[in-house]
Coordinates of C-alpha atoms in Angstrom, one line a residue:
M141 CA -19.1 96.3 23.3
K142 CA -20.4 98.1 20.2
I143 CA -22.3 95.6 18.1
A144 CA -23.7 95.8 14.6
I145 CA -26.4 93.2 13.9
Y146 CA -26.6 93.0 10.1
N147 CA -29.6 91.2 8.6
L148 CA -31.6 92.4 5.6
T149 CA -35.0 91.0 6.6
T150 CA -35.0 92.2 10.2
T151 CA -36.5 95.4 9.0
T152 CA -38.5 94.1 6.0
K153 CA -40.5 91.1 7.3
A154 CA -41.6 89.2 10.3
G155 CA -40.3 85.7 11.0
G156 CA -38.2 83.5 13.2
V157 CA -34.7 84.9 12.4
E158 CA -36.1 88.4 12.5
S159 CA -37.6 87.8 16.0
F160 CA -34.2 86.4 17.1
T161 CA -32.2 89.4 15.8
L162 CA -34.6 91.9 17.4
G163 CA -34.7 90.0 20.7
I164 CA -31.0 89.6 21.1
A165 CA -30.4 93.2 20.1
C166 CA -32.6 94.4 23.0
A167 CA -31.2 91.9 25.4
L168 CA -27.7 92.9 24.7
A169 CA -28.5 96.6 24.9
K170 CA -30.2 96.1 28.3
R171 CA -26.9 94.6 29.5
G172 CA -25.0 97.8 28.7
H173 CA -23.8 97.3 25.1
T174 CA -24.4 99.7 22.2
V175 CA -26.4 97.8 19.6
H176 CA -27.2 98.9 16.0
I177 CA -29.4 97.0 13.6
H178 CA -28.5 97.3 9.9
G179 CA -31.2 96.0 7.5
G180 CA -33.1 96.6 4.3
R181 CA -35.4 99.4 3.5
A182 CA -38.9 98.0 3.1
V183 CA -40.9 98.9 -0.1
G184 CA -43.2 101.8 0.7
G185 CA -41.2 102.8 3.8
E186 CA -43.2 100.5 6.2
N187 CA -41.2 100.0 9.3
I188 CA -41.7 96.3 10.1
V189 CA -39.8 96.7 13.3
E190 CA -42.3 99.2 14.7
T191 CA -45.3 97.7 13.1
V192 CA -44.8 94.2 14.4
H193 CA -42.6 94.6 17.5
G194 CA -43.4 98.1 18.7
Q195 CA -40.9 100.8 19.4
M196 CA -37.3 99.6 19.7
E197 CA -36.0 102.3 22.1
C198 CA -33.1 100.2 23.2
V199 CA -31.4 100.0 19.8
T200 CA -30.7 102.2 16.8
V201 CA -32.0 101.0 13.4
F202 CA -30.4 101.8 10.0
T203 CA -32.0 100.8 6.7
Y204 CA -30.6 100.8 3.1
P205 CA -32.0 100.1 -0.3
Y206 CA -31.5 96.8 -2.0
L207 CA -32.4 94.8 -5.1
N208 CA -35.4 92.6 -4.3
R209 CA -34.8 88.9 -5.3
R210 CA -37.9 89.1 -7.5
Y211 CA -35.9 91.1 -10.0
V212 CA -32.9 88.8 -9.9
P213 CA -32.5 86.2 -12.8
N214 CA -33.9 82.9 -11.6
F215 CA -30.8 80.7 -11.5
G216 CA -32.1 79.2 -8.3
T217 CA -33.5 80.4 -5.0
R218 CA -30.1 80.5 -3.3
F219 CA -28.6 82.5 -6.2
R220 CA -31.4 85.1 -5.9
K221 CA -31.0 85.4 -2.1
F222 CA -27.2 85.8 -2.5
V223 CA -27.6 88.6 -5.0
E224 CA -30.3 90.3 -2.9
R225 CA -28.0 90.3 0.1
L226 CA -25.0 91.5 -1.9
S227 CA -27.0 94.4 -3.3
L228 CA -27.7 95.6 0.3
S229 CA -24.0 95.5 1.1
I230 CA -23.3 98.1 -1.6
F231 CA -25.0 100.7 0.6
A232 CA -24.3 99.2 4.0
L233 CA -20.6 98.4 3.7
V234 CA -19.2 101.9 4.3
P235 CA -21.4 102.6 7.4
L236 CA -20.4 99.2 8.8
I237 CA -16.7 100.0 8.4
R238 CA -17.0 103.5 9.7
G239 CA -19.1 102.4 12.7
K240 CA -16.0 101.1 14.4
Y241 CA -17.9 98.1 15.8
D242 CA -16.3 95.5 18.1
I243 CA -18.7 92.8 16.7
I244 CA -20.4 92.4 13.3
Y245 CA -23.1 89.8 14.0
I246 CA -24.8 88.1 11.0
H247 CA -27.6 85.5 10.8
K248 CA -27.6 84.4 7.2
P249 CA -24.7 82.6 5.4
Y250 CA -25.1 84.9 2.4
D251 CA -23.8 87.7 4.6
L252 CA -20.5 85.9 5.3
P253 CA -18.5 87.7 2.6
V254 CA -19.6 91.2 3.9
A255 CA -19.0 90.3 7.5
L256 CA -15.5 89.0 6.8
L257 CA -14.6 92.0 4.6
V258 CA -15.8 94.5 7.3
A259 CA -13.8 92.5 9.9
A260 CA -10.7 92.6 7.8
I261 CA -10.9 96.3 7.1
S262 CA -12.2 97.6 10.4
G263 CA -10.8 95.1 12.9
A264 CA -14.3 94.1 14.0
K265 CA -14.9 90.4 15.0
A266 CA -17.2 88.5 12.7
V267 CA -19.8 86.4 14.4
F268 CA -22.3 84.2 12.6
N269 CA -25.4 82.6 14.1
S270 CA -26.7 79.7 11.9
H271 CA -30.4 79.2 11.7
G272 CA -30.4 76.7 8.9
T273 CA -28.4 74.8 6.3
E274 CA -28.3 77.1 3.2
F275 CA -24.8 75.9 2.2
F276 CA -23.0 77.1 -0.9
P277 CA -19.5 77.0 -2.5
G278 CA -17.1 78.8 -0.2
Y279 CA -19.2 78.3 3.0
R280 CA -16.7 75.9 4.6
W281 CA -13.8 78.3 3.9
M282 CA -15.6 81.3 5.2
V283 CA -16.9 79.9 8.5
K284 CA -13.4 78.8 9.5
R285 CA -12.4 82.5 9.5
L286 CA -15.1 83.6 11.9
Y287 CA -14.4 84.8 15.4
R288 CA -17.3 82.8 16.7
F289 CA -19.7 80.4 15.0
F290 CA -23.1 79.8 16.8
S291 CA -26.0 77.6 15.9
C292 CA -29.6 77.9 17.2
S293 CA -30.0 74.3 18.2
T294 CA -28.1 71.0 18.6
Y295 CA -30.0 69.7 15.7
N296 CA -28.7 72.4 13.4
A297 CA -25.2 72.2 14.9
I298 CA -25.0 68.6 13.9
D299 CA -26.1 69.3 10.3
V300 CA -23.4 72.1 10.1
R301 CA -20.7 69.8 11.5
L302 CA -21.5 67.1 8.9
Y303 CA -21.0 69.7 6.2
T304 CA -18.1 71.7 7.5
S305 CA -16.4 69.4 10.2
I306 CA -16.9 72.3 12.6
R307 CA -19.2 72.1 15.5
P308 CA -20.8 75.5 16.2
I309 CA -21.6 76.6 19.7
V310 CA -25.2 76.1 20.5
L311 CA -27.0 79.3 21.3
Y312 CA -30.7 78.8 21.5
N313 CA -33.2 81.3 20.3
G314 CA -34.6 83.4 23.1
I315 CA -38.2 84.4 24.1
D316 CA -39.4 87.6 25.7
T317 CA -40.9 85.9 28.7
E318 CA -42.1 89.3 30.0
R319 CA -44.3 89.8 26.9
F320 CA -45.1 86.2 26.2
R321 CA -46.6 85.1 29.5
P322 CA -49.9 83.6 30.6
L323 CA -52.8 86.1 30.8
S324 CA -56.4 86.1 32.0
R325 CA -58.8 85.4 29.2
S326 CA -59.3 88.5 27.1
K327 CA -62.9 89.5 27.4
E328 CA -62.4 92.0 24.5
L329 CA -61.3 89.2 22.1
I330 CA -64.1 86.9 23.2
K331 CA -66.6 89.7 22.4
R332 CA -64.8 90.7 19.1
H333 CA -65.0 87.1 17.8
S334 CA -68.5 86.4 19.2
L335 CA -67.2 83.4 21.1
N336 CA -69.7 81.4 23.1
G337 CA -68.1 78.5 24.9
Q338 CA -66.2 77.1 21.9
H339 CA -62.9 75.4 22.3
I340 CA -60.2 77.5 20.5
L341 CA -57.3 76.0 18.6
I342 CA -54.7 78.4 17.4
S343 CA -51.6 78.7 15.2
I344 CA -49.6 82.0 14.8
C345 CA -46.8 81.8 12.2
R346 CA -45.9 82.5 8.7
L347 CA -48.4 80.9 6.3
V348 CA -46.0 78.7 4.2
G349 CA -46.5 75.1 3.3
W350 CA -43.8 73.6 5.5
K351 CA -45.5 74.9 8.6
G352 CA -48.1 72.1 8.1
L353 CA -51.2 74.1 8.8
Q354 CA -52.9 72.2 5.9
Y355 CA -52.8 69.1 8.1
A356 CA -54.2 71.0 11.0
I357 CA -57.2 72.1 8.9
A358 CA -57.5 68.5 7.5
A359 CA -57.7 67.3 11.1
L360 CA -60.8 69.4 11.9
P361 CA -63.4 66.9 10.5
H362 CA -61.9 64.2 12.7
I363 CA -62.2 66.1 16.0
D364 CA -64.9 64.7 18.3
K365 CA -68.3 66.0 17.1
S366 CA -69.3 66.7 20.7
L367 CA -66.7 69.4 20.8
S368 CA -67.5 72.9 19.5
I369 CA -64.3 74.3 18.1
K370 CA -62.9 77.3 16.3
Y371 CA -59.4 77.3 14.7
F372 CA -57.7 80.7 14.7
I373 CA -54.8 81.2 12.3
G374 CA -52.6 84.3 12.8
G375 CA -50.0 85.4 10.3
E376 CA -49.5 86.2 6.6
G377 CA -47.9 84.3 3.7
P378 CA -48.1 82.9 0.2
Y379 CA -50.0 79.8 1.4
E380 CA -53.0 81.6 2.8
N381 CA -55.2 81.2 -0.2
T382 CA -54.4 77.5 -0.4
L383 CA -55.4 77.1 3.3
R384 CA -58.6 79.0 2.7
Q385 CA -59.5 76.8 -0.2
L386 CA -58.8 73.6 1.7
A387 CA -61.0 74.7 4.5
A388 CA -63.8 75.4 2.0
D389 CA -63.3 72.0 0.2
L390 CA -63.4 70.1 3.5
G391 CA -66.5 72.0 4.7
V392 CA -64.9 73.5 7.7
A393 CA -64.5 77.1 6.5
D394 CA -67.0 78.2 9.3
K395 CA -64.6 76.8 11.9
V396 CA -61.4 78.5 10.6
V397 CA -60.7 82.2 11.4
F398 CA -57.8 83.9 9.6
L399 CA -56.5 86.8 11.8
G400 CA -53.9 88.3 9.5
R401 CA -50.6 89.6 10.8
L402 CA -50.7 90.2 14.5
P403 CA -48.3 92.6 16.3
N404 CA -46.3 90.8 19.0
A405 CA -48.1 92.9 21.6
E406 CA -51.4 91.3 20.7
I407 CA -50.3 87.6 20.5
P408 CA -50.4 86.8 24.2
A409 CA -54.0 88.0 24.4
Y410 CA -55.0 85.6 21.6
Y411 CA -53.2 82.7 23.4
S412 CA -55.2 83.6 26.5
I413 CA -58.5 82.7 24.9
A414 CA -57.1 79.5 23.3
D415 CA -57.1 75.9 24.6
V416 CA -54.5 74.3 22.3
A417 CA -51.8 75.6 20.0
L418 CA -51.1 73.6 16.8
Y419 CA -47.7 73.6 15.1
P420 CA -47.6 70.5 12.9
S421 CA -44.5 71.4 11.0
V422 CA -43.5 69.1 8.1
A423 CA -40.0 70.5 7.7
D424 CA -36.8 70.2 9.7
E425 CA -37.3 73.4 11.6
T426 CA -34.1 74.3 13.4
F427 CA -35.9 75.6 16.5
G428 CA -39.5 76.8 16.4
I429 CA -39.8 80.3 17.8
S430 CA -43.6 80.4 17.4
I431 CA -43.9 77.2 19.4
A432 CA -41.7 78.6 22.2
E433 CA -43.8 81.8 22.3
A434 CA -47.0 79.8 22.6
M435 CA -45.4 77.6 25.4
S436 CA -44.2 80.8 27.2
C437 CA -47.9 81.9 27.3
G438 CA -48.8 78.7 29.0
M439 CA -50.2 76.9 26.0
P440 CA -50.3 73.1 25.7
V441 CA -48.9 72.5 22.2
V442 CA -49.3 69.8 19.6
A443 CA -46.2 70.0 17.4
G444 CA -44.4 68.1 14.7
N445 CA -41.9 65.5 15.9
I446 CA -39.2 66.8 13.6
G447 CA -36.0 68.8 13.5
G448 CA -35.1 71.1 16.4
I449 CA -38.7 71.2 17.6
L450 CA -38.0 68.3 19.9
E451 CA -35.4 70.4 21.8
V452 CA -38.0 73.2 22.3
V453 CA -41.0 71.1 23.3
G454 CA -39.3 68.3 25.3
D455 CA -41.9 66.5 27.4
S456 CA -44.0 69.7 27.8
G457 CA -46.3 69.1 24.9
L458 CA -47.6 66.4 22.5
L459 CA -45.4 65.5 19.6
I460 CA -47.0 64.0 16.5
P461 CA -45.6 62.5 13.2
P462 CA -45.5 65.0 10.3
K463 CA -48.2 65.0 7.7
D464 CA -50.7 63.1 9.9
E465 CA -54.0 64.8 10.3
L466 CA -55.4 61.8 12.3
A467 CA -52.6 62.1 14.8
I468 CA -53.3 65.8 15.2
A469 CA -57.0 65.1 15.7
K470 CA -56.2 62.4 18.3
A471 CA -53.9 64.7 20.2
V472 CA -56.5 67.6 20.1
N473 CA -59.2 65.2 21.3
T474 CA -57.0 64.0 24.2
L475 CA -56.2 67.6 25.3
L476 CA -59.7 69.0 25.0
M477 CA -61.2 66.1 26.9
D478 CA -58.7 66.1 29.7
N479 CA -58.6 69.5 31.5
E480 CA -56.0 68.3 34.1
L481 CA -53.6 67.2 31.3
R482 CA -54.1 70.4 29.4
Q483 CA -53.4 72.5 32.5
R484 CA -50.4 70.5 33.5
L485 CA -48.8 70.7 30.1
G486 CA -49.5 74.4 29.9
I487 CA -47.7 75.0 33.2
S488 CA -44.8 72.8 32.3
A489 CA -44.4 74.5 28.9
C490 CA -44.3 77.9 30.5
D491 CA -41.7 76.8 33.0
R492 CA -39.6 75.1 30.3
V493 CA -39.3 78.3 28.3
S494 CA -38.7 80.4 31.3
H495 CA -35.8 78.2 32.5
N496 CA -34.2 77.5 29.1
F497 CA -35.0 80.2 26.6
N498 CA -35.4 83.6 28.3
W499 CA -33.5 86.4 26.7
D500 CA -31.3 87.4 29.6
M501 CA -30.0 83.9 29.9
I502 CA -29.3 83.8 26.1
A503 CA -27.5 87.2 26.1
E504 CA -25.4 86.2 29.1
R505 CA -24.3 83.0 27.3
F506 CA -23.5 85.1 24.2
E507 CA -21.3 87.4 26.3
Q508 CA -19.5 84.4 27.9
E509 CA -18.7 82.8 24.5
I510 CA -17.6 86.1 23.1
G511 CA -15.3 86.7 26.1
V512 CA -17.0 89.8 27.5
I513 CA -18.5 90.2 31.0
S514 CA -21.0 93.0 31.2
D515 CA -22.2 95.0 34.3
A516 CA -25.7 93.5 34.0

């Protein structure tokens, strides 16, 4: 097949949906398909794909200008996103039509009009992968006209069915299990951060409020005083200053290390020096790619018992109620004081991801549902 993956933010920022689009693009290309990514042109020309994920030799990337939502009249967040997406289509529509694609594959509902229009004109099949519930007027009508309708988890599929009366096909997010795998402890990182026997807690994700890292920081004063700890936070986002201020206010700023944005290639090394990964989300995440990446690296995780996270973690981690710093501290204390439990959960977590969320399995499932058998 010749496949166009159309998503503005794949080339402008790092995040869960962006990781999925890049991952499935490479997985499908490795199975013999021609895959092109069509996305937005980042301000200043920074190539987020190469900066965060490294060279994408398996796919071709096209970028186009667009109107950033900051400059759209504020009639609501969804209105701004919709206009931003439509502005990209002004430049991308003709290349998508002329590309003579078999599949136009989208990941945001705001791209439904473009995908259906390209399909009607060019004969391509419009495929949508839902990663959330950003519904809007016309959504029900448009999804009924798709060739295939996927959802990233059973949790999300149920929400979509309640709104549309259509049950999407569950196609889980995938993880690059060759990159995200257990490694020996990185001596270089231990030296770089002057570590001397401390227990390392870690979170690597976008720094936004609903990720719940404020509760992880609030848990630090409640961790057993006999345990020497450092809490590494990787990622960027609008909530960083709030997290820094909270750490200062609670008197734990010396225990919290902000790492900034980390290229994917460096993330496994950071997990190699950590003891526990913290992902105490307070929102109904539909999957939890960051959690699955940590698990794939053999990390025992403490995660929010909410949304699609349950489908990711299963019984291979400790699930805690949202917004509960005492529960986080209790879980961390349990793991740090029980080496056998920590090791067992880490092995189980790695196995769970390998057997349920590896990219080759996800790409094969995609092919089967689309009705194509590759030579892979």
